[in-house]
Amino acid sequence: MVVKQKILIVDDDNNIAELISLYLTKECFETMIVNDGESALTALDTFQPNLILLDIMLPGMDGYQVCREVRTKSSIPIIMLSAKGEIFDKVLGLELGADDYMEKPFDSKELVARAKAVLRRYKMIGSNNAEAEKTKQTIEYPDLSISLDNYSVIYKGSSIDMPPKELELLYFLASSPKRVFTREQLLDQIWGYEYAGDTRTVDVHIKRLREKIKDHDCWRIDTVWGVGYKFETLN
């Protein structure tokens, strides 16, 4: 018997929520709809979804607050949905730990495709962790340790709080020192699909990494102008 993946739809507009649910059900997902933030947090424990589709404009606790609360206890993937299309809103959602951000109105087929892509990426990471067994997924440099085994970053002896996508991006760059990656390559590797929007997602995450992990005498995150980024080691 195939176990269906569960998707929690958090939206106070039932018409939109039901439409999303219909498309996802046709793709063999199990869905649950809630209309406010408090119910979403409760469903996180009772429904135990594999993915959350989270509207920002909710009564009471808004989507940003819900995302923040979820990230204190879980790395479950989150796709934010909103009529707000300003860069500030997208950046805030990503900084709080969302894995993707879609503007309303959106194409339902695209939403389903993005949901599948995020779930594939999350499943791959979980599979890698489960199969790691004796294989330690940790990269170490002077004053920096990045681990996918327990999703932790130690910088100059202190643990750094970092959302999953920031950590995965840092790990990916650091695992291939001196190699230059374009923004499109990073989107494909970390987010698991060709991002149907601008590439500011990568820039936002790099900016946050640099705020938390300062340049070191032995290494740094370099911008290769007109191309992308690399993790530079200095010997």
PDB file of C-alpha atoms in Angstrom:
ATOM      1  CA  MET A   1       0.000   0.000   0.000  1.00  0.00           C
ATOM      2  CA  VAL A   2       1.386   3.371  -1.011  1.00  0.00           C
ATOM      3  CA  VAL A   3       1.457   5.921   1.794  1.00  0.00           C
ATOM      4  CA  LYS A   4       0.247   9.277   0.525  1.00  0.00           C
ATOM      5  CA  GLN A   5       2.243  12.374   1.342  1.00  0.00           C
ATOM      6  CA  LYS A   6       0.316  14.911   3.377  1.00  0.00           C
ATOM      7  CA  ILE A   7      -0.008  18.591   2.530  1.00  0.00           C
ATOM      8  CA  LEU A   8      -1.456  21.115   4.955  1.00  0.00           C
ATOM      9  CA  ILE A   9      -3.216  24.023   3.225  1.00  0.00           C
ATOM     10  CA  VAL A  10      -3.461  27.136   5.387  1.00  0.00           C
ATOM     11  CA  ASP A  11      -5.701  29.765   3.795  1.00  0.00           C
ATOM     12  CA  ASP A  12      -8.721  31.716   5.054  1.00  0.00           C
ATOM     13  CA  ASP A  13     -10.215  31.762   1.540  1.00  0.00           C
ATOM     14  CA  ASN A  14     -11.996  28.405   1.287  1.00  0.00           C
ATOM     15  CA  ASN A  15     -12.544  28.748  -2.461  1.00  0.00           C
ATOM     16  CA  ILE A  16      -8.808  28.974  -3.082  1.00  0.00           C
ATOM     17  CA  ALA A  17      -8.037  26.279  -0.518  1.00  0.00           C
ATOM     18  CA  GLU A  18     -10.553  23.860  -2.008  1.00  0.00           C
ATOM     19  CA  LEU A  19      -9.197  24.451  -5.519  1.00  0.00           C
ATOM     20  CA  ILE A  20      -5.646  23.766  -4.355  1.00  0.00           C
ATOM     21  CA  SER A  21      -6.843  20.671  -2.504  1.00  0.00           C
ATOM     22  CA  LEU A  22      -8.606  19.402  -5.622  1.00  0.00           C
ATOM     23  CA  TYR A  23      -5.483  19.618  -7.752  1.00  0.00           C
ATOM     24  CA  LEU A  24      -3.307  18.027  -5.071  1.00  0.00           C
ATOM     25  CA  THR A  25      -5.783  15.207  -4.454  1.00  0.00           C
ATOM     26  CA  LYS A  26      -5.736  14.406  -8.179  1.00  0.00           C
ATOM     27  CA  GLU A  27      -1.970  14.018  -7.818  1.00  0.00           C
ATOM     28  CA  CYS A  28      -2.516  11.476  -5.010  1.00  0.00           C
ATOM     29  CA  PHE A  29      -1.663  13.749  -2.100  1.00  0.00           C
ATOM     30  CA  GLU A  30      -3.643  13.725   1.131  1.00  0.00           C
ATOM     31  CA  THR A  31      -4.687  17.231   2.111  1.00  0.00           C
ATOM     32  CA  MET A  32      -6.054  19.065   5.100  1.00  0.00           C
ATOM     33  CA  ILE A  33      -7.409  22.624   5.083  1.00  0.00           C
ATOM     34  CA  VAL A  34      -7.269  25.031   8.020  1.00  0.00           C
ATOM     35  CA  ASN A  35      -8.218  28.703   7.976  1.00  0.00           C
ATOM     36  CA  ASP A  36      -6.028  30.345  10.624  1.00  0.00           C
ATOM     37  CA  GLY A  37      -2.578  30.260  12.134  1.00  0.00           C
ATOM     38  CA  GLU A  38      -3.467  28.669  15.462  1.00  0.00           C
ATOM     39  CA  SER A  39      -5.171  25.768  13.692  1.00  0.00           C
ATOM     40  CA  ALA A  40      -2.104  25.374  11.465  1.00  0.00           C
ATOM     41  CA  LEU A  41       0.185  24.940  14.466  1.00  0.00           C
ATOM     42  CA  THR A  42      -2.208  22.404  15.975  1.00  0.00           C
ATOM     43  CA  ALA A  43      -2.402  20.493  12.680  1.00  0.00           C
ATOM     44  CA  LEU A  44       1.394  20.387  12.529  1.00  0.00           C
ATOM     45  CA  ASP A  45       1.276  17.937  15.446  1.00  0.00           C
ATOM     46  CA  THR A  46      -2.001  16.133  14.727  1.00  0.00           C
ATOM     47  CA  PHE A  47      -1.940  15.870  10.918  1.00  0.00           C
ATOM     48  CA  GLN A  48       1.875  15.701  10.678  1.00  0.00           C
ATOM     49  CA  PRO A  49       2.094  17.047   7.113  1.00  0.00           C
ATOM     50  CA  ASN A  50       5.039  16.580   4.762  1.00  0.00           C
ATOM     51  CA  LEU A  51       4.571  20.101   3.366  1.00  0.00           C
ATOM     52  CA  ILE A  52       2.754  23.294   4.348  1.00  0.00           C
ATOM     53  CA  LEU A  53       1.181  25.687   1.836  1.00  0.00           C
ATOM     54  CA  LEU A  54       0.928  28.829   3.911  1.00  0.00           C
ATOM     55  CA  ASP A  55      -1.020  31.979   3.085  1.00  0.00           C
ATOM     56  CA  ILE A  56       0.428  35.138   4.607  1.00  0.00           C
ATOM     57  CA  MET A  57      -2.764  37.119   5.199  1.00  0.00           C
ATOM     58  CA  LEU A  58      -4.518  35.107   7.914  1.00  0.00           C
ATOM     59  CA  PRO A  59      -6.836  36.220  10.715  1.00  0.00           C
ATOM     60  CA  GLY A  60      -5.053  36.600  14.035  1.00  0.00           C
ATOM     61  CA  MET A  61      -1.611  35.054  13.669  1.00  0.00           C
ATOM     62  CA  ASP A  62      -0.358  35.819  10.169  1.00  0.00           C
ATOM     63  CA  GLY A  63       1.669  33.533   7.927  1.00  0.00           C
ATOM     64  CA  TYR A  64       4.982  35.093   8.920  1.00  0.00           C
ATOM     65  CA  GLN A  65       4.302  34.330  12.577  1.00  0.00           C
ATOM     66  CA  VAL A  66       3.210  30.798  11.730  1.00  0.00           C
ATOM     67  CA  CYS A  67       6.390  30.232   9.724  1.00  0.00           C
ATOM     68  CA  ARG A  68       8.499  31.520  12.600  1.00  0.00           C
ATOM     69  CA  GLU A  69       6.733  29.217  15.077  1.00  0.00           C
ATOM     70  CA  VAL A  70       7.029  26.176  12.809  1.00  0.00           C
ATOM     71  CA  ARG A  71      10.757  26.758  12.378  1.00  0.00           C
ATOM     72  CA  THR A  72      11.308  26.624  16.133  1.00  0.00           C
ATOM     73  CA  LYS A  73      10.289  22.969  16.134  1.00  0.00           C
ATOM     74  CA  SER A  74      10.467  21.589  12.589  1.00  0.00           C
ATOM     75  CA  SER A  75      12.324  21.819   9.268  1.00  0.00           C
ATOM     76  CA  ILE A  76       9.215  20.736   7.324  1.00  0.00           C
ATOM     77  CA  PRO A  77       9.175  22.490   3.924  1.00  0.00           C
ATOM     78  CA  ILE A  78       6.950  25.569   3.616  1.00  0.00           C
ATOM     79  CA  ILE A  79       5.702  27.296   0.479  1.00  0.00           C
ATOM     80  CA  MET A  80       4.274  30.738   1.194  1.00  0.00           C
ATOM     81  CA  LEU A  81       1.297  31.962  -0.839  1.00  0.00           C
ATOM     82  CA  SER A  82       0.407  35.636  -0.979  1.00  0.00           C
ATOM     83  CA  ALA A  83      -1.115  38.424  -3.035  1.00  0.00           C
ATOM     84  CA  LYS A  84       1.826  40.513  -1.813  1.00  0.00           C
ATOM     85  CA  GLY A  85       4.363  40.629  -4.597  1.00  0.00           C
ATOM     86  CA  GLU A  86       6.825  43.162  -3.214  1.00  0.00           C
ATOM     87  CA  ILE A  87      10.458  42.102  -2.875  1.00  0.00           C
ATOM     88  CA  PHE A  88      10.327  42.960   0.841  1.00  0.00           C
ATOM     89  CA  ASP A  89       7.561  40.411   1.425  1.00  0.00           C
ATOM     90  CA  LYS A  90       9.410  37.690  -0.467  1.00  0.00           C
ATOM     91  CA  VAL A  91      12.665  38.414   1.335  1.00  0.00           C
ATOM     92  CA  LEU A  92      10.974  38.366   4.734  1.00  0.00           C
ATOM     93  CA  GLY A  93       9.319  35.033   4.011  1.00  0.00           C
ATOM     94  CA  LEU A  94      12.616  33.493   2.890  1.00  0.00           C
ATOM     95  CA  GLU A  95      14.501  34.927   5.843  1.00  0.00           C
ATOM     96  CA  LEU A  96      11.996  33.346   8.212  1.00  0.00           C
ATOM     97  CA  GLY A  97      12.711  29.952   6.695  1.00  0.00           C
ATOM     98  CA  ALA A  98      10.187  29.468   3.886  1.00  0.00           C
ATOM     99  CA  ASP A  99      11.412  27.225   1.075  1.00  0.00           C
ATOM    100  CA  ASP A 100       9.505  28.983  -1.698  1.00  0.00           C
ATOM    101  CA  TYR A 101       7.166  31.929  -2.269  1.00  0.00           C
ATOM    102  CA  MET A 102       4.356  32.155  -4.828  1.00  0.00           C
ATOM    103  CA  GLU A 103       2.274  35.194  -5.691  1.00  0.00           C
ATOM    104  CA  LYS A 104      -1.485  35.041  -6.037  1.00  0.00           C
ATOM    105  CA  PRO A 105      -3.072  34.525  -8.458  1.00  0.00           C
ATOM    106  CA  PHE A 106      -0.972  31.518  -9.440  1.00  0.00           C
ATOM    107  CA  ASP A 107      -1.349  28.641 -11.846  1.00  0.00           C
ATOM    108  CA  SER A 108      -2.470  25.546  -9.943  1.00  0.00           C
ATOM    109  CA  LYS A 109      -0.353  23.257 -12.096  1.00  0.00           C
ATOM    110  CA  GLU A 110       2.724  25.308 -11.300  1.00  0.00           C
ATOM    111  CA  LEU A 111       1.917  25.131  -7.598  1.00  0.00           C
ATOM    112  CA  VAL A 112       1.630  21.346  -7.794  1.00  0.00           C
ATOM    113  CA  ALA A 113       4.940  21.180  -9.677  1.00  0.00           C
ATOM    114  CA  ARG A 114       6.687  23.320  -7.090  1.00  0.00           C
ATOM    115  CA  ALA A 115       5.206  21.283  -4.239  1.00  0.00           C
ATOM    116  CA  LYS A 116       6.517  18.089  -5.809  1.00  0.00           C
ATOM    117  CA  ALA A 117       9.938  19.635  -6.358  1.00  0.00           C
ATOM    118  CA  VAL A 118      10.225  20.846  -2.753  1.00  0.00           C
ATOM    119  CA  LEU A 119       9.127  17.438  -1.466  1.00  0.00           C
ATOM    120  CA  ARG A 120      11.657  15.670  -3.692  1.00  0.00           C
ATOM    121  CA  ARG A 121      14.421  17.853  -2.348  1.00  0.00           C
ATOM    122  CA  TYR A 122      13.337  17.342   1.248  1.00  0.00           C
ATOM    123  CA  LYS A 123      13.013  13.574   0.734  1.00  0.00           C
ATOM    124  CA  MET A 124      16.478  13.406  -0.802  1.00  0.00           C
ATOM    125  CA  ILE A 125      17.999  15.190   2.173  1.00  0.00           C
ATOM    126  CA  GLY A 126      16.155  12.916   4.582  1.00  0.00           C
ATOM    127  CA  SER A 127      17.240   9.865   2.600  1.00  0.00           C
ATOM    128  CA  ASN A 128      20.832  11.023   2.606  1.00  0.00           C
ATOM    129  CA  ASN A 129      20.707  11.476   6.369  1.00  0.00           C
ATOM    130  CA  ALA A 130      19.108   8.068   6.907  1.00  0.00           C
ATOM    131  CA  GLU A 131      21.590   6.327   4.614  1.00  0.00           C
ATOM    132  CA  ALA A 132      24.552   8.216   5.971  1.00  0.00           C
ATOM    133  CA  GLU A 133      24.917   5.664   8.784  1.00  0.00           C
ATOM    134  CA  LYS A 134      28.690   5.692   9.257  1.00  0.00           C
ATOM    135  CA  THR A 135      29.254   8.400   6.676  1.00  0.00           C
ATOM    136  CA  LYS A 136      29.695  11.708   8.404  1.00  0.00           C
ATOM    137  CA  GLN A 137      28.164  14.565   6.425  1.00  0.00           C
ATOM    138  CA  THR A 138      30.270  17.264   7.993  1.00  0.00           C
ATOM    139  CA  ILE A 139      32.582  19.803   6.401  1.00  0.00           C
ATOM    140  CA  GLU A 140      35.206  21.498   8.537  1.00  0.00           C
ATOM    141  CA  TYR A 141      37.368  24.538   8.006  1.00  0.00           C
ATOM    142  CA  PRO A 142      39.248  26.638  10.553  1.00  0.00           C
ATOM    143  CA  ASP A 143      36.617  28.046  12.964  1.00  0.00           C
ATOM    144  CA  LEU A 144      33.770  26.586  10.862  1.00  0.00           C
ATOM    145  CA  SER A 145      31.954  23.254  10.995  1.00  0.00           C
ATOM    146  CA  ILE A 146      28.871  22.540   8.839  1.00  0.00           C
ATOM    147  CA  SER A 147      26.947  19.325   9.467  1.00  0.00           C
ATOM    148  CA  LEU A 148      24.025  17.826   7.553  1.00  0.00           C
ATOM    149  CA  ASP A 149      23.874  14.994  10.084  1.00  0.00           C
ATOM    150  CA  ASN A 150      22.208  17.209  12.667  1.00  0.00           C
ATOM    151  CA  TYR A 151      21.756  20.415  10.613  1.00  0.00           C
ATOM    152  CA  SER A 152      24.154  22.463  12.687  1.00  0.00           C
ATOM    153  CA  VAL A 153      26.747  25.148  12.032  1.00  0.00           C
ATOM    154  CA  ILE A 154      29.506  25.897  14.535  1.00  0.00           C
ATOM    155  CA  TYR A 155      31.328  29.171  13.920  1.00  0.00           C
ATOM    156  CA  LYS A 156      34.223  30.195  16.176  1.00  0.00           C
ATOM    157  CA  GLY A 157      33.013  27.792  18.836  1.00  0.00           C
ATOM    158  CA  SER A 158      29.400  28.982  18.870  1.00  0.00           C
ATOM    159  CA  SER A 159      26.314  27.347  17.385  1.00  0.00           C
ATOM    160  CA  ILE A 160      24.722  29.492  14.663  1.00  0.00           C
ATOM    161  CA  ASP A 161      20.955  29.462  14.223  1.00  0.00           C
ATOM    162  CA  MET A 162      20.328  28.886  10.527  1.00  0.00           C
ATOM    163  CA  PRO A 163      17.215  27.906   8.498  1.00  0.00           C
ATOM    164  CA  PRO A 164      17.577  24.678   6.473  1.00  0.00           C
ATOM    165  CA  LYS A 165      18.041  26.332   3.073  1.00  0.00           C
ATOM    166  CA  GLU A 166      20.783  28.663   4.339  1.00  0.00           C
ATOM    167  CA  LEU A 167      22.633  25.715   5.860  1.00  0.00           C
ATOM    168  CA  GLU A 168      22.246  23.594   2.729  1.00  0.00           C
ATOM    169  CA  LEU A 169      23.514  26.444   0.549  1.00  0.00           C
ATOM    170  CA  LEU A 170      26.551  26.974   2.784  1.00  0.00           C
ATOM    171  CA  TYR A 171      27.260  23.234   2.875  1.00  0.00           C
ATOM    172  CA  PHE A 172      26.967  22.933  -0.907  1.00  0.00           C
ATOM    173  CA  LEU A 173      29.338  25.824  -1.589  1.00  0.00           C
ATOM    174  CA  ALA A 174      31.829  24.726   1.075  1.00  0.00           C
ATOM    175  CA  SER A 175      31.826  21.152  -0.242  1.00  0.00           C
ATOM    176  CA  SER A 176      33.280  22.399  -3.543  1.00  0.00           C
ATOM    177  CA  PRO A 177      35.810  25.092  -2.581  1.00  0.00           C
ATOM    178  CA  LYS A 178      36.981  27.459  -5.317  1.00  0.00           C
ATOM    179  CA  ARG A 179      34.299  26.200  -7.726  1.00  0.00           C
ATOM    180  CA  VAL A 180      32.063  28.928  -9.150  1.00  0.00           C
ATOM    181  CA  PHE A 181      28.314  28.263  -9.282  1.00  0.00           C
ATOM    182  CA  THR A 182      25.779  30.388 -11.129  1.00  0.00           C
ATOM    183  CA  ARG A 183      22.613  31.472  -9.327  1.00  0.00           C
ATOM    184  CA  GLU A 184      20.621  29.133 -11.580  1.00  0.00           C
ATOM    185  CA  GLN A 185      22.831  26.174 -10.627  1.00  0.00           C
ATOM    186  CA  LEU A 186      22.433  26.954  -6.940  1.00  0.00           C
ATOM    187  CA  LEU A 187      18.666  27.243  -7.287  1.00  0.00           C
ATOM    188  CA  ASP A 188      18.546  23.883  -9.041  1.00  0.00           C
ATOM    189  CA  GLN A 189      20.785  22.163  -6.482  1.00  0.00           C
ATOM    190  CA  ILE A 190      19.340  23.629  -3.285  1.00  0.00           C
ATOM    191  CA  TRP A 191      15.706  24.192  -4.219  1.00  0.00           C
ATOM    192  CA  GLY A 192      15.550  21.204  -6.538  1.00  0.00           C
ATOM    193  CA  TYR A 193      13.996  22.821  -9.603  1.00  0.00           C
ATOM    194  CA  GLU A 194      14.430  25.612 -12.098  1.00  0.00           C
ATOM    195  CA  TYR A 195      13.026  28.537 -10.157  1.00  0.00           C
ATOM    196  CA  ALA A 196      10.222  30.237 -12.089  1.00  0.00           C
ATOM    197  CA  GLY A 197      11.099  33.748 -11.015  1.00  0.00           C
ATOM    198  CA  ASP A 198      14.065  36.029 -10.408  1.00  0.00           C
ATOM    199  CA  THR A 199      17.276  34.759  -8.841  1.00  0.00           C
ATOM    200  CA  ARG A 200      17.136  37.068  -5.836  1.00  0.00           C
ATOM    201  CA  THR A 201      16.342  34.025  -3.717  1.00  0.00           C
ATOM    202  CA  VAL A 202      20.020  33.049  -3.836  1.00  0.00           C
ATOM    203  CA  ASP A 203      21.189  36.624  -3.200  1.00  0.00           C
ATOM    204  CA  VAL A 204      18.948  36.880  -0.132  1.00  0.00           C
ATOM    205  CA  HIS A 205      20.331  33.661   1.328  1.00  0.00           C
ATOM    206  CA  ILE A 206      23.943  34.640   0.605  1.00  0.00           C
ATOM    207  CA  LYS A 207      23.349  38.002   2.288  1.00  0.00           C
ATOM    208  CA  ARG A 208      21.990  36.268   5.395  1.00  0.00           C
ATOM    209  CA  LEU A 209      24.925  33.844   5.447  1.00  0.00           C
ATOM    210  CA  ARG A 210      27.405  36.691   5.302  1.00  0.00           C
ATOM    211  CA  GLU A 211      25.678  38.407   8.204  1.00  0.00           C
ATOM    212  CA  LYS A 212      26.074  35.274  10.309  1.00  0.00           C
ATOM    213  CA  ILE A 213      29.382  33.916   8.974  1.00  0.00           C
ATOM    214  CA  LYS A 214      31.964  36.654   8.547  1.00  0.00           C
ATOM    215  CA  ASP A 215      34.968  36.415   6.216  1.00  0.00           C
ATOM    216  CA  HIS A 216      37.835  34.426   7.739  1.00  0.00           C
ATOM    217  CA  ASP A 217      41.584  34.559   7.175  1.00  0.00           C
ATOM    218  CA  CYS A 218      41.359  31.069   5.674  1.00  0.00           C
ATOM    219  CA  TRP A 219      38.067  31.185   3.761  1.00  0.00           C
ATOM    220  CA  ARG A 220      35.189  33.365   2.603  1.00  0.00           C
ATOM    221  CA  ILE A 221      32.083  33.395   0.388  1.00  0.00           C
ATOM    222  CA  ASP A 222      33.043  35.264  -2.762  1.00  0.00           C
ATOM    223  CA  THR A 223      30.821  36.973  -5.311  1.00  0.00           C
ATOM    224  CA  VAL A 224      31.898  36.340  -8.893  1.00  0.00           C
ATOM    225  CA  TRP A 225      30.373  39.360 -10.575  1.00  0.00           C
ATOM    226  CA  GLY A 226      28.125  38.568 -13.493  1.00  0.00           C
ATOM    227  CA  VAL A 227      28.261  34.840 -12.723  1.00  0.00           C
ATOM    228  CA  GLY A 228      27.410  33.752  -9.195  1.00  0.00           C
ATOM    229  CA  TYR A 229      29.194  32.669  -6.010  1.00  0.00           C
ATOM    230  CA  LYS A 230      31.978  30.441  -4.722  1.00  0.00           C
ATOM    231  CA  PHE A 231      33.460  29.366  -1.406  1.00  0.00           C
ATOM    232  CA  GLU A 232      37.042  30.616  -1.578  1.00  0.00           C
ATOM    233  CA  THR A 233      39.797  29.029   0.508  1.00  0.00           C
ATOM    234  CA  LEU A 234      42.848  31.145   1.253  1.00  0.00           C
ATOM    235  CA  ASN A 235      46.127  29.358   1.717  1.00  0.00           C
TER     236      ASN A 235
END
